[in-house]
Every structure is written in structure tokens, then in C-alpha cells.
PDB file of N, CA, C and O in Angstrom:
ATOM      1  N   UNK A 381      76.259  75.513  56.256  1.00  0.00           N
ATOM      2  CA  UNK A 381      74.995  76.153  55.997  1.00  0.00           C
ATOM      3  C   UNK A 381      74.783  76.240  54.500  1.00  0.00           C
ATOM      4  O   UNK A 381      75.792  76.693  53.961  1.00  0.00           O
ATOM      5  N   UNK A 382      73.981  76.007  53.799  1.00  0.00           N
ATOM      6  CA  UNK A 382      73.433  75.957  52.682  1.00  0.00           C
ATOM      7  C   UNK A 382      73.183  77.559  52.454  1.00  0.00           C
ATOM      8  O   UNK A 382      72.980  78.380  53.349  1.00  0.00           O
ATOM      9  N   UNK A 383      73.241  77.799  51.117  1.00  0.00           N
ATOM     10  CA  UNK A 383      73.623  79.213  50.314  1.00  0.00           C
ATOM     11  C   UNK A 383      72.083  79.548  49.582  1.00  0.00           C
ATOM     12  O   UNK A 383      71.572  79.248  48.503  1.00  0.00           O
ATOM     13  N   UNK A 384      71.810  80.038  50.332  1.00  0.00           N
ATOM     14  CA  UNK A 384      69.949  80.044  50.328  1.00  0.00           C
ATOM     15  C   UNK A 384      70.206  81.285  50.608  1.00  0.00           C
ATOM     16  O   UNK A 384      70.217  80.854  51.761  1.00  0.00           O
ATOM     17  N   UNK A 385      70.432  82.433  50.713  1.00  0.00           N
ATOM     18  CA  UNK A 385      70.019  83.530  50.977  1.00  0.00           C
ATOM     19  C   UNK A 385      70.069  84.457  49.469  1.00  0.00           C
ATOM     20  O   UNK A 385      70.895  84.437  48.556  1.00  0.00           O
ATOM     21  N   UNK A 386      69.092  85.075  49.617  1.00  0.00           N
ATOM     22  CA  UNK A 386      69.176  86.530  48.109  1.00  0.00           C
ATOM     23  C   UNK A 386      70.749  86.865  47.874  1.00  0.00           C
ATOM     24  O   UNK A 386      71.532  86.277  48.620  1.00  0.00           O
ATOM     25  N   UNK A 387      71.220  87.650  47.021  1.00  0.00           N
ATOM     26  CA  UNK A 387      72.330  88.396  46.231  1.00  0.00           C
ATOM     27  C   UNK A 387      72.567  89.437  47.279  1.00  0.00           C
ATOM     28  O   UNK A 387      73.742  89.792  47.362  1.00  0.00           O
ATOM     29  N   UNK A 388      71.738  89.999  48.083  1.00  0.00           N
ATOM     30  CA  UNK A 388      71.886  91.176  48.699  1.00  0.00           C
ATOM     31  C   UNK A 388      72.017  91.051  49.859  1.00  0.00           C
ATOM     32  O   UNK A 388      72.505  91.829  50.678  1.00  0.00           O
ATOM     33  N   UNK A 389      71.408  89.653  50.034  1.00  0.00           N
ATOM     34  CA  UNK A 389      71.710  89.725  51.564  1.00  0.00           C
ATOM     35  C   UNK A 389      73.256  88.528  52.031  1.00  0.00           C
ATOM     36  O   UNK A 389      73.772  88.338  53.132  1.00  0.00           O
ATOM     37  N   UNK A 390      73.581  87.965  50.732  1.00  0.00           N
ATOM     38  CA  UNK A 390      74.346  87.284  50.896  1.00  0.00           C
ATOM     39  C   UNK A 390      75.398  88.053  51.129  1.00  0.00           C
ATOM     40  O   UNK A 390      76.055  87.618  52.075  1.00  0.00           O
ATOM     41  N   UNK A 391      75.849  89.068  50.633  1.00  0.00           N
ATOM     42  CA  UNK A 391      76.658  90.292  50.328  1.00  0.00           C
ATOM     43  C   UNK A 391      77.034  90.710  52.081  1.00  0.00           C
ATOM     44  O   UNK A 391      77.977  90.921  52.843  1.00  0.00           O
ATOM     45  N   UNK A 392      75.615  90.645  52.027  1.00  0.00           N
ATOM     46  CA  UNK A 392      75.793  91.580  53.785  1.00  0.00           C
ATOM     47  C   UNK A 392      75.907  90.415  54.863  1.00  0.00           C
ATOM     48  O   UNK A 392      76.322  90.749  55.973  1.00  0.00           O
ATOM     49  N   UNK A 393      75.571  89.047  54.640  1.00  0.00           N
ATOM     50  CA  UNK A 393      76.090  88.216  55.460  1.00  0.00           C
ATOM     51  C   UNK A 393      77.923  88.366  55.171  1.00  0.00           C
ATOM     52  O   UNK A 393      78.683  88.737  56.065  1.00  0.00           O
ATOM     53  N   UNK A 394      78.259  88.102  54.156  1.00  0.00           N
ATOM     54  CA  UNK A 394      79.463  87.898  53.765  1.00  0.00           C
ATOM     55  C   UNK A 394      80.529  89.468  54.587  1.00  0.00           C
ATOM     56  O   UNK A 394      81.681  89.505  55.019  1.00  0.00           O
ATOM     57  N   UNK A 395      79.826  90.163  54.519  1.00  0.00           N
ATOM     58  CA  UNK A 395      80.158  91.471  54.667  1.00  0.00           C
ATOM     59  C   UNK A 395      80.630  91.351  56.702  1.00  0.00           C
ATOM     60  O   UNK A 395      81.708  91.594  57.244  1.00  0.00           O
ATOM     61  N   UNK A 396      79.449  90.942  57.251  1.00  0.00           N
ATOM     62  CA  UNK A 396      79.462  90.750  58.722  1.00  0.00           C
ATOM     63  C   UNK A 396      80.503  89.379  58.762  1.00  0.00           C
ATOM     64  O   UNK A 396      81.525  89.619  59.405  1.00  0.00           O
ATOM     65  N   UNK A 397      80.450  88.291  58.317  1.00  0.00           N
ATOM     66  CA  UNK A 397      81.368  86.959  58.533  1.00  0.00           C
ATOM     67  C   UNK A 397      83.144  87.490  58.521  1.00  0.00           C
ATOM     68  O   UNK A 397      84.029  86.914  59.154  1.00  0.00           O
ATOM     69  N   UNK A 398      83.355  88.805  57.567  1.00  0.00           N
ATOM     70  CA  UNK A 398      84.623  89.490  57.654  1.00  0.00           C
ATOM     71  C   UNK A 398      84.819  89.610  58.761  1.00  0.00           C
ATOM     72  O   UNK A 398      85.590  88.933  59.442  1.00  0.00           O
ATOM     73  N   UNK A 399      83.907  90.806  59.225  1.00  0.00           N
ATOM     74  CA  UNK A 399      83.929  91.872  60.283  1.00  0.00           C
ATOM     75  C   UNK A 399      84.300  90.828  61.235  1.00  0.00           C
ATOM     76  O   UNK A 399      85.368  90.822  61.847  1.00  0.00           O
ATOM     77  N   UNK A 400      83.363  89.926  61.341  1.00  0.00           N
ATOM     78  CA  UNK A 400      83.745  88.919  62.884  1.00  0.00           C
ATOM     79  C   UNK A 400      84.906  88.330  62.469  1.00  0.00           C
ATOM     80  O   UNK A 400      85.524  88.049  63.496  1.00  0.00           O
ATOM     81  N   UNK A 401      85.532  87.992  61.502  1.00  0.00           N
ATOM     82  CA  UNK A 401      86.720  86.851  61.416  1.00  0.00           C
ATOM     83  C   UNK A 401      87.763  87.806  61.740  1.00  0.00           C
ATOM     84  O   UNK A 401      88.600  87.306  62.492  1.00  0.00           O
ATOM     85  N   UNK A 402      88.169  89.919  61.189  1.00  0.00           N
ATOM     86  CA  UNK A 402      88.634  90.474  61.768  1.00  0.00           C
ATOM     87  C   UNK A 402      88.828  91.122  63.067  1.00  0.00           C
ATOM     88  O   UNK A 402      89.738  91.795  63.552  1.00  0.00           O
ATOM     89  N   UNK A 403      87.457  90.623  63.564  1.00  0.00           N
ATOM     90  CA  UNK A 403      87.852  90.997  65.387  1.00  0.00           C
ATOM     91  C   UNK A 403      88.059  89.668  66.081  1.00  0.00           C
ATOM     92  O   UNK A 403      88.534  89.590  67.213  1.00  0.00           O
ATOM     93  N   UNK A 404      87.659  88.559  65.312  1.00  0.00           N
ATOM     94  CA  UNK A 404      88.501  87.683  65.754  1.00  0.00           C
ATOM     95  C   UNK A 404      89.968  87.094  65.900  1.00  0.00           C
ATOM     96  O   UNK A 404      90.479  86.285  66.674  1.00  0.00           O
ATOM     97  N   UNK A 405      90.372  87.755  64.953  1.00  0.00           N
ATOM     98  CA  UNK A 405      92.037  87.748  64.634  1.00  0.00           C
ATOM     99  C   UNK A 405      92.602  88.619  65.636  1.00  0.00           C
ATOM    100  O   UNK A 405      93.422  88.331  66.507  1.00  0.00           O
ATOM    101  N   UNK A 406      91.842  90.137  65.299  1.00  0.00           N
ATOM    102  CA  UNK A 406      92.247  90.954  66.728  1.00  0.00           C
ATOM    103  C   UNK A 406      92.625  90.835  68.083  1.00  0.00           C
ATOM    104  O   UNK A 406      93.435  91.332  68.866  1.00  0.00           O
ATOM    105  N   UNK A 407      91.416  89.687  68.051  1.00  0.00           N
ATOM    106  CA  UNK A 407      91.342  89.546  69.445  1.00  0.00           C
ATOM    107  C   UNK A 407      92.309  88.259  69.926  1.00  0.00           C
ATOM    108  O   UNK A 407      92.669  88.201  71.102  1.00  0.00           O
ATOM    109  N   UNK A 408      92.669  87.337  69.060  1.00  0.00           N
ATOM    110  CA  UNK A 408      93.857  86.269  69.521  1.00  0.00           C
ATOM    111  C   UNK A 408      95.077  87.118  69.200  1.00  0.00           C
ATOM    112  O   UNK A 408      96.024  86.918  69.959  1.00  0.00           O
ATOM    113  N   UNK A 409      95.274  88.071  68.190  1.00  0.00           N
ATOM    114  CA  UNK A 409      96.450  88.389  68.212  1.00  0.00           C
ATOM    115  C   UNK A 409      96.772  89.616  70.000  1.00  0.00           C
ATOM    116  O   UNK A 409      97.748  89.553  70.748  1.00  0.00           O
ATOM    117  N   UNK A 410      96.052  90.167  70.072  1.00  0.00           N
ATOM    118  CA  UNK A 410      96.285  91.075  71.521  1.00  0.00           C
ATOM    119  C   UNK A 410      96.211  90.446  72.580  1.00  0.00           C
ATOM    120  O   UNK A 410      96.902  90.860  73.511  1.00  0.00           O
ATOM    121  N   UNK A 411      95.259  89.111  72.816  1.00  0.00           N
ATOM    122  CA  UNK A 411      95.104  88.750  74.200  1.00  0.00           C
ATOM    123  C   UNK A 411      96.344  88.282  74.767  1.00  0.00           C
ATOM    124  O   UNK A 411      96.355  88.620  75.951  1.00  0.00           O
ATOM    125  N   UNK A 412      97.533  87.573  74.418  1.00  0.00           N
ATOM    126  CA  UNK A 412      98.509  87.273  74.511  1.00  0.00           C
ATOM    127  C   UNK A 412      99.557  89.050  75.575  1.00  0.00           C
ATOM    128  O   UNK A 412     100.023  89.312  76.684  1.00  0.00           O
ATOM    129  N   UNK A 413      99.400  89.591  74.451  1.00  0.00           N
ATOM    130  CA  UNK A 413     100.009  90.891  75.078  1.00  0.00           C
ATOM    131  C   UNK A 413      98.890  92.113  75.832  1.00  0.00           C
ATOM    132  O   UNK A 413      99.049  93.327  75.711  1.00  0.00           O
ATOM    133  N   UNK A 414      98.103  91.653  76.376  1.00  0.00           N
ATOM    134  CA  UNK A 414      97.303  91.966  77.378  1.00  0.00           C
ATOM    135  C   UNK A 414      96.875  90.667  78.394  1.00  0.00           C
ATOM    136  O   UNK A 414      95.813  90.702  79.016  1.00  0.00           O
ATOM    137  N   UNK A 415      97.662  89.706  78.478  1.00  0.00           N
ATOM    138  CA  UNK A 415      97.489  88.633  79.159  1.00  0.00           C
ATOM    139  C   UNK A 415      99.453  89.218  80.302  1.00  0.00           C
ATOM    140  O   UNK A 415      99.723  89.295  81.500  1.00  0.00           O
ATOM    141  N   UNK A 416     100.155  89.432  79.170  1.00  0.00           N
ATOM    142  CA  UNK A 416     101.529  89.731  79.660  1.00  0.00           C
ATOM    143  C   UNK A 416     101.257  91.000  80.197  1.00  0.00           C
ATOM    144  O   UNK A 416     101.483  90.972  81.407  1.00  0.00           O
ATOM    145  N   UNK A 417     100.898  92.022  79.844  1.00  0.00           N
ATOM    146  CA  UNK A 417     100.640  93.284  80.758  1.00  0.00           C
ATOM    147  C   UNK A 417     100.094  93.447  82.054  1.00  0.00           C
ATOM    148  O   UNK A 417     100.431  94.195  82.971  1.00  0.00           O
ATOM    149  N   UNK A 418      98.943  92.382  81.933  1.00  0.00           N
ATOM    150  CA  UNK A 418      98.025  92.389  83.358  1.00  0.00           C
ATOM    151  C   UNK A 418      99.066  91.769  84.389  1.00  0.00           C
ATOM    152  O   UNK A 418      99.178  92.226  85.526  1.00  0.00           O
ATOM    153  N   UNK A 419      99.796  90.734  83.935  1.00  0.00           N
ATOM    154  CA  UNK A 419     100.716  90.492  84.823  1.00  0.00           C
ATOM    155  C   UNK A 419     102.125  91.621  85.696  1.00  0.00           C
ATOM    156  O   UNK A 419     102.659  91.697  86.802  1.00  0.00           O
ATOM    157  N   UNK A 420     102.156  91.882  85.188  1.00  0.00           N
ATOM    158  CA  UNK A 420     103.419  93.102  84.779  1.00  0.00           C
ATOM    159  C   UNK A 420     102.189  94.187  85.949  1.00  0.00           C
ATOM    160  O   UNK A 420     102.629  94.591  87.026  1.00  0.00           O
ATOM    161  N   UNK A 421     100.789  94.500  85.541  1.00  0.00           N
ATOM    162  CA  UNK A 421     100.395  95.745  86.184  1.00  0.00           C
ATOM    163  C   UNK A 421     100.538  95.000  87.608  1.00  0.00           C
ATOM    164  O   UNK A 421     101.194  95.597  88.462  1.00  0.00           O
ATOM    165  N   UNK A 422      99.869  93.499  88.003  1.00  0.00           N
ATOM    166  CA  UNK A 422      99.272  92.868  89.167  1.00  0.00           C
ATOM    167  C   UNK A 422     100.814  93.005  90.101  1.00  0.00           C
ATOM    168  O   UNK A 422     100.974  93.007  91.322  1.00  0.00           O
ATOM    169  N   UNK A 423     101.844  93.117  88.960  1.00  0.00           N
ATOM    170  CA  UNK A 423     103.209  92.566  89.611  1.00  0.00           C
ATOM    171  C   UNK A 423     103.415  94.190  90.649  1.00  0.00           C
ATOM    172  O   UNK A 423     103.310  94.366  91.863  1.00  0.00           O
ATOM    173  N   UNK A 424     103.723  95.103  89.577  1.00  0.00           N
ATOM    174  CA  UNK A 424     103.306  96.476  90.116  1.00  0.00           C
ATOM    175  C   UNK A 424     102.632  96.982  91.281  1.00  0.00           C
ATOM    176  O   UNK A 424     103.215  97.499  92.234  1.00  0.00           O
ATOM    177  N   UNK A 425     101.502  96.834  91.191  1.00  0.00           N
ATOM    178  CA  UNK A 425     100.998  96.966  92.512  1.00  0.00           C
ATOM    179  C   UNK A 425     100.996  96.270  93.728  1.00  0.00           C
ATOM    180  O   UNK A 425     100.720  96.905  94.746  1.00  0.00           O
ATOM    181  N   UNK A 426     101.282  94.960  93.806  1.00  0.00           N
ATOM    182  CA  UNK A 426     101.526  94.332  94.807  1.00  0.00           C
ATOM    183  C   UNK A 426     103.017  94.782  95.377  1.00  0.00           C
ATOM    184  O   UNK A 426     103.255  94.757  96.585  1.00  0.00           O
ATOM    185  N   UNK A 427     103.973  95.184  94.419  1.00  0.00           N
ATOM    186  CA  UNK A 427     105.149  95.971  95.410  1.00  0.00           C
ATOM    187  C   UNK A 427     104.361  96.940  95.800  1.00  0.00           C
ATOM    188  O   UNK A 427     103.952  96.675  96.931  1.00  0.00           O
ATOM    189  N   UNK A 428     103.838  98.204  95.307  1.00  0.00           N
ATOM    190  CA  UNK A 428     103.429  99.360  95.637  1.00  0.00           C
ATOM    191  C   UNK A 428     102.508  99.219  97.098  1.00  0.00           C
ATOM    192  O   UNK A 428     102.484 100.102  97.956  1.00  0.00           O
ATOM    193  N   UNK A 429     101.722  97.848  97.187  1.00  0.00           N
ATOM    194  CA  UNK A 429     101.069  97.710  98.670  1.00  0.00           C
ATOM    195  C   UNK A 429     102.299  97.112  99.349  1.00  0.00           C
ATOM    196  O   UNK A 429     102.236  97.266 100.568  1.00  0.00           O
ATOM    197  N   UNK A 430     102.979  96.719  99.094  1.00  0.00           N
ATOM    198  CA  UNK A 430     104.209  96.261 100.274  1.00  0.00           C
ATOM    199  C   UNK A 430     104.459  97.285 100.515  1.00  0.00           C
ATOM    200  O   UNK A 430     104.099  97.500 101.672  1.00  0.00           O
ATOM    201  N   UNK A 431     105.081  98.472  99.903  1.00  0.00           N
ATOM    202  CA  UNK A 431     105.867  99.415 100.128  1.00  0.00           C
ATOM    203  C   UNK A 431     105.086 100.385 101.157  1.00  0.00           C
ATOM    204  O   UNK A 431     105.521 100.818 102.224  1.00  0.00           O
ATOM    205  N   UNK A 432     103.825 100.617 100.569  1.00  0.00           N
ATOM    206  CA  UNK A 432     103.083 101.448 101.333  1.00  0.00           C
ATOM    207  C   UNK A 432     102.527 100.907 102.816  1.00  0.00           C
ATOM    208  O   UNK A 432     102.173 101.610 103.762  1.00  0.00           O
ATOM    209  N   UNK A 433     102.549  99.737 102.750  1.00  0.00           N
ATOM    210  CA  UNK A 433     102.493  99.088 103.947  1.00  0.00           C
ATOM    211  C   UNK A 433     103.427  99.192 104.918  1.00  0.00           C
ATOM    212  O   UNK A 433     103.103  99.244 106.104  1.00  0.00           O
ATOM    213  N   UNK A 434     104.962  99.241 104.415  1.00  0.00           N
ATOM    214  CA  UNK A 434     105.927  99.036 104.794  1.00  0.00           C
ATOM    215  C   UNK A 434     105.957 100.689 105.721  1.00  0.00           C
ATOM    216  O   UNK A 434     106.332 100.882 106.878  1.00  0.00           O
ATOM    217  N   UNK A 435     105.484 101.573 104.834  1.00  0.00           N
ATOM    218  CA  UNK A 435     106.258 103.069 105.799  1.00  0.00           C
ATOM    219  C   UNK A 435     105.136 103.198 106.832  1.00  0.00           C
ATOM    220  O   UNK A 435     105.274 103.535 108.008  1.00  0.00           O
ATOM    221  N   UNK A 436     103.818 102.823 106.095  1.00  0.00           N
ATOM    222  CA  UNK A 436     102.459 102.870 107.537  1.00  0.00           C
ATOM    223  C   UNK A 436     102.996 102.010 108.598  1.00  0.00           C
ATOM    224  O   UNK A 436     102.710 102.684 109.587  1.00  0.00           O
ATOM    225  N   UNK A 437     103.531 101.063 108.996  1.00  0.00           N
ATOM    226  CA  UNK A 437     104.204 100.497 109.971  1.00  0.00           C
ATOM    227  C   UNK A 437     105.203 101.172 110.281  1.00  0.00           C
ATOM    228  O   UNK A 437     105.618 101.337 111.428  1.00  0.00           O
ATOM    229  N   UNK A 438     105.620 101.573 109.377  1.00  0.00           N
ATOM    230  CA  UNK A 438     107.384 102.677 109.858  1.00  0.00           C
ATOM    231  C   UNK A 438     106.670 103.881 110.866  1.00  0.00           C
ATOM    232  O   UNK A 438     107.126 104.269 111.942  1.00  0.00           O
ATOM    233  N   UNK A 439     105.478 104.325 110.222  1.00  0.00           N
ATOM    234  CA  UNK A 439     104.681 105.358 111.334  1.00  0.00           C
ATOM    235  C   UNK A 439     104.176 105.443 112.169  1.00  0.00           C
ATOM    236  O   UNK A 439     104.012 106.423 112.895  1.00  0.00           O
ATOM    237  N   UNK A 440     103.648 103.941 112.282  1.00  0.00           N
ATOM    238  CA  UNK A 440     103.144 104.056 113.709  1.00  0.00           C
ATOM    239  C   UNK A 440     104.297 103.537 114.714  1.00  0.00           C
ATOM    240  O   UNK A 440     104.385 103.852 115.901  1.00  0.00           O
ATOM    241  N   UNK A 441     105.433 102.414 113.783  1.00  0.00           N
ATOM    242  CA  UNK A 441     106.329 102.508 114.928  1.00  0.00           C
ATOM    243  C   UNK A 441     107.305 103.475 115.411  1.00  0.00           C
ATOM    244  O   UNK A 441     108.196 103.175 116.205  1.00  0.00           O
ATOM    245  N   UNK A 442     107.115 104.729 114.886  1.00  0.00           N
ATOM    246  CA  UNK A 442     107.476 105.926 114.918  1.00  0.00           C
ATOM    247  C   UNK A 442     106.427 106.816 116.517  1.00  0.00           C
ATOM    248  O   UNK A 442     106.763 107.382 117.558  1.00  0.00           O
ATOM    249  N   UNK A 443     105.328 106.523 115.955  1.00  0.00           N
ATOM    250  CA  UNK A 443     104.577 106.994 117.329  1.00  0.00           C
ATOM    251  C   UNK A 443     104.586 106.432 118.485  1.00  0.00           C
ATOM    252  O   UNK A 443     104.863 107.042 119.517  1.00  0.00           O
ATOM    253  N   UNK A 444     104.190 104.836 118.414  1.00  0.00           N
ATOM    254  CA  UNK A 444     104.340 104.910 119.362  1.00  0.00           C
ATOM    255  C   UNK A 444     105.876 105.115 120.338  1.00  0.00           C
ATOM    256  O   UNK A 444     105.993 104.871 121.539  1.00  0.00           O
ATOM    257  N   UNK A 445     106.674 105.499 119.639  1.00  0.00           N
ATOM    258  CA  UNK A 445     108.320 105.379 120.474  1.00  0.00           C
ATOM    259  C   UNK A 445     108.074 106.805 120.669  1.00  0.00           C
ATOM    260  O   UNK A 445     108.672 107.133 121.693  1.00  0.00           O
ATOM    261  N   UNK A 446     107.475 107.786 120.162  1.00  0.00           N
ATOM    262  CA  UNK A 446     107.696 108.913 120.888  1.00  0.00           C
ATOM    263  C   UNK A 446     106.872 109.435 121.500  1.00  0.00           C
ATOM    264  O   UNK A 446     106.963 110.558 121.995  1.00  0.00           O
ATOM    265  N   UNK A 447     105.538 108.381 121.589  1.00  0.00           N
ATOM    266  CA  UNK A 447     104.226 108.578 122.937  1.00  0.00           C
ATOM    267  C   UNK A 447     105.457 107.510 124.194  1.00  0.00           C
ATOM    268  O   UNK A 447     105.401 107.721 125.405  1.00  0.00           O
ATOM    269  N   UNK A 448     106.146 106.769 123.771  1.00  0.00           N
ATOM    270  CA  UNK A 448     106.656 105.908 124.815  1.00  0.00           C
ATOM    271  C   UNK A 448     107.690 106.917 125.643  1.00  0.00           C
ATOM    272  O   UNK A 448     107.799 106.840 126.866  1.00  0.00           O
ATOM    273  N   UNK A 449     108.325 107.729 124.959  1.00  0.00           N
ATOM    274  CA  UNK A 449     109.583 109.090 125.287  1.00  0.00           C
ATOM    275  C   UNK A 449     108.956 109.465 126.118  1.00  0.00           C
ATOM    276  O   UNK A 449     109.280 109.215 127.279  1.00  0.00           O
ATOM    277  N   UNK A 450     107.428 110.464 125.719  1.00  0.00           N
ATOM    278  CA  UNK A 450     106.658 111.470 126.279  1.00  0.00           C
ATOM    279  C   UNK A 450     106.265 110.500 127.374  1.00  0.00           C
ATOM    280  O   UNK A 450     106.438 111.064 128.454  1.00  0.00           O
ATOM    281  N   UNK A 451     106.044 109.909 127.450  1.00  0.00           N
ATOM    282  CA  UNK A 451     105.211 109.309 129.106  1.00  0.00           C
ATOM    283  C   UNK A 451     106.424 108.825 129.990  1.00  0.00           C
ATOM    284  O   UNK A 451     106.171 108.573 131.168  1.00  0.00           O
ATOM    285  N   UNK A 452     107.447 108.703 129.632  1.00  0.00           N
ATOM    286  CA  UNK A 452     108.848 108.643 130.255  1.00  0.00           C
ATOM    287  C   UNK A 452     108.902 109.760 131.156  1.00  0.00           C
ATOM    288  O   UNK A 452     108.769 110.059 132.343  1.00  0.00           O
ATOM    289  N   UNK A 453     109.218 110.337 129.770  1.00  0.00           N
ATOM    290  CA  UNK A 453     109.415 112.272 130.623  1.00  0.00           C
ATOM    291  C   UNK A 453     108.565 112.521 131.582  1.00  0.00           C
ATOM    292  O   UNK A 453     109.041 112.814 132.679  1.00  0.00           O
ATOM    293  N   UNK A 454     107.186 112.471 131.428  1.00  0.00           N
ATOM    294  CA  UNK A 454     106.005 113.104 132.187  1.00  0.00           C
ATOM    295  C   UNK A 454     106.125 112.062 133.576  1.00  0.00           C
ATOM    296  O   UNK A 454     106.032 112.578 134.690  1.00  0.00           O
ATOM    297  N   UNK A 455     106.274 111.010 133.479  1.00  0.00           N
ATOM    298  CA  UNK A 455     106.392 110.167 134.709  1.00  0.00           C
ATOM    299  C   UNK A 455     107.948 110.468 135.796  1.00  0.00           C
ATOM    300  O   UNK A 455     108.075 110.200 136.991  1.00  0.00           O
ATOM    301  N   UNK A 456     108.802 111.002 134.999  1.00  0.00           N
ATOM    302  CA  UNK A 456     110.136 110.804 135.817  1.00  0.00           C
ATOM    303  C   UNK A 456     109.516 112.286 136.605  1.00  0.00           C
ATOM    304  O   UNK A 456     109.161 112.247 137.782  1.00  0.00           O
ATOM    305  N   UNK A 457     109.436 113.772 135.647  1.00  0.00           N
ATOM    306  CA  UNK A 457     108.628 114.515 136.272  1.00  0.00           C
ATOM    307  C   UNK A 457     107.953 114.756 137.352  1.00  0.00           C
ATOM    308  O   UNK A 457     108.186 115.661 138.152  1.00  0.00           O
ATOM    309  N   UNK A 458     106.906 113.778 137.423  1.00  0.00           N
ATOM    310  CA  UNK A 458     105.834 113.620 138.672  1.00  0.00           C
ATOM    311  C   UNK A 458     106.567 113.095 139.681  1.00  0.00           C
ATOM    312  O   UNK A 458     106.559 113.780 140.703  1.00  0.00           O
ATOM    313  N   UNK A 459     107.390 111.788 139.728  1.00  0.00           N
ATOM    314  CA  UNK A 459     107.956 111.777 140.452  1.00  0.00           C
ATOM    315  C   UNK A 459     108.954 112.662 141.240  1.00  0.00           C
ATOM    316  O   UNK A 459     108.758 113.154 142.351  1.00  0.00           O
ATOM    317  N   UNK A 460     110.355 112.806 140.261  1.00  0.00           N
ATOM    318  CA  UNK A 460     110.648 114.181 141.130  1.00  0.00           C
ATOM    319  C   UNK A 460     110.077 115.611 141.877  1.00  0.00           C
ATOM    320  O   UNK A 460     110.688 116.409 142.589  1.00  0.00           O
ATOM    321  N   UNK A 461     108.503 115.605 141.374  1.00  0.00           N
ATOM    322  CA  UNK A 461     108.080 116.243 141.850  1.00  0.00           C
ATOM    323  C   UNK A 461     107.573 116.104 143.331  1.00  0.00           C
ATOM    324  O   UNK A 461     107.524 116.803 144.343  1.00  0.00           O
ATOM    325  N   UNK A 462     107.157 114.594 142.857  1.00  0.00           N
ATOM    326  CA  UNK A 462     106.851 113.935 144.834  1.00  0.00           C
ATOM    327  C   UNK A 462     107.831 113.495 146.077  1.00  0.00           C
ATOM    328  O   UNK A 462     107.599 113.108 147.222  1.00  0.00           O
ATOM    329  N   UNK A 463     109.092 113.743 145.290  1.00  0.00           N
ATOM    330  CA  UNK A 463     110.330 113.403 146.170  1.00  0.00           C
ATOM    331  C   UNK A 463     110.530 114.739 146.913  1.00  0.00           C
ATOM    332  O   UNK A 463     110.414 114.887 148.129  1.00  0.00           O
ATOM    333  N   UNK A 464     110.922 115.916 145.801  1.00  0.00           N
ATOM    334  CA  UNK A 464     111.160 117.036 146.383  1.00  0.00           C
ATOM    335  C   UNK A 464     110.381 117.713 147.443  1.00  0.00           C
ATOM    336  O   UNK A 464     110.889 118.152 148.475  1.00  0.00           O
ATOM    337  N   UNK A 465     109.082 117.779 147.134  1.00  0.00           N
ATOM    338  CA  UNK A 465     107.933 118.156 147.997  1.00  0.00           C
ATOM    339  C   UNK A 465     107.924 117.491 149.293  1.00  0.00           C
ATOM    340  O   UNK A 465     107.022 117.721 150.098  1.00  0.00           O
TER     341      UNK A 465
END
């Protein structure tokens, strides 16, 4: 680009061309270690849904074995009840 602008405003172009070349530096120097973190969080939570997955199955196979007990009981029950009678 050709150097055509006033004293004052060259100043304040020059002034903004910093600003961006320092958030540009910013921003290649962090993405690297926010590229490694996101991994690390994604890694994180995907145990945390196994795990939590893991005991919600532990619970219901928990219920149903002791709705399976209870209808045991209640059935042997009825029966002895229709033998004796």
C-alpha cells in the first residue's frame, strides 16, 4: 500500500497495524495450548459419561433383580395360599 495517508492518521494506522500484529501473535502463540486442553477437557468427559452410564445401568440392573425377588415372593405366596385352602 502506498504511504498516502496524513502524519496523524498514519500514526493511528500504525498504532492499529501493532494492536493487530499483537493479537495476532497472541493468538498463534495460545491456540496450540488451547487446542491441547480441549482435548484433555473432550478426554474428561467422555470417561465421566462412561462412568455415569456405567452406575445408571448398575441401577436399573439393581431394580429390576429386586422387582424380580418381589414377584417371586408374592407368587410362591399365592400359591401356597391356594394349596392350603
Amino acid at each position: 500500500m502506498g504511504d498516502f495517508f496524513a502524519p496523524k492518521k498514519k500514526d493511528v494506522v500504525d498504532k492499529l497495524r501493532q494492536r493487530l500484529a499483537r493479537y495476532r501473535h497472541h493468538h498463534l502463540a495460545t491456540a496450540d495450548r488451547y487446542l491441547l486442553a480441549r482435548q484433555g477437557i473432550y478426554e474428561q468427559q467422555k470417561q465421566d459419561t462412561l462412568l455415569l452410564r456405567q452406575r445408571c445401568l448398575e441401577g436399573k440392573a439393581k431394580k429390576v433383580k429386586q422387582s424380580k425377588t418381589g414377584r417371586d415372593s408374592n407368587s410362591q405366596s399365592d400359591h401356597r395360599n391356594l394349596v392350603v385352602t
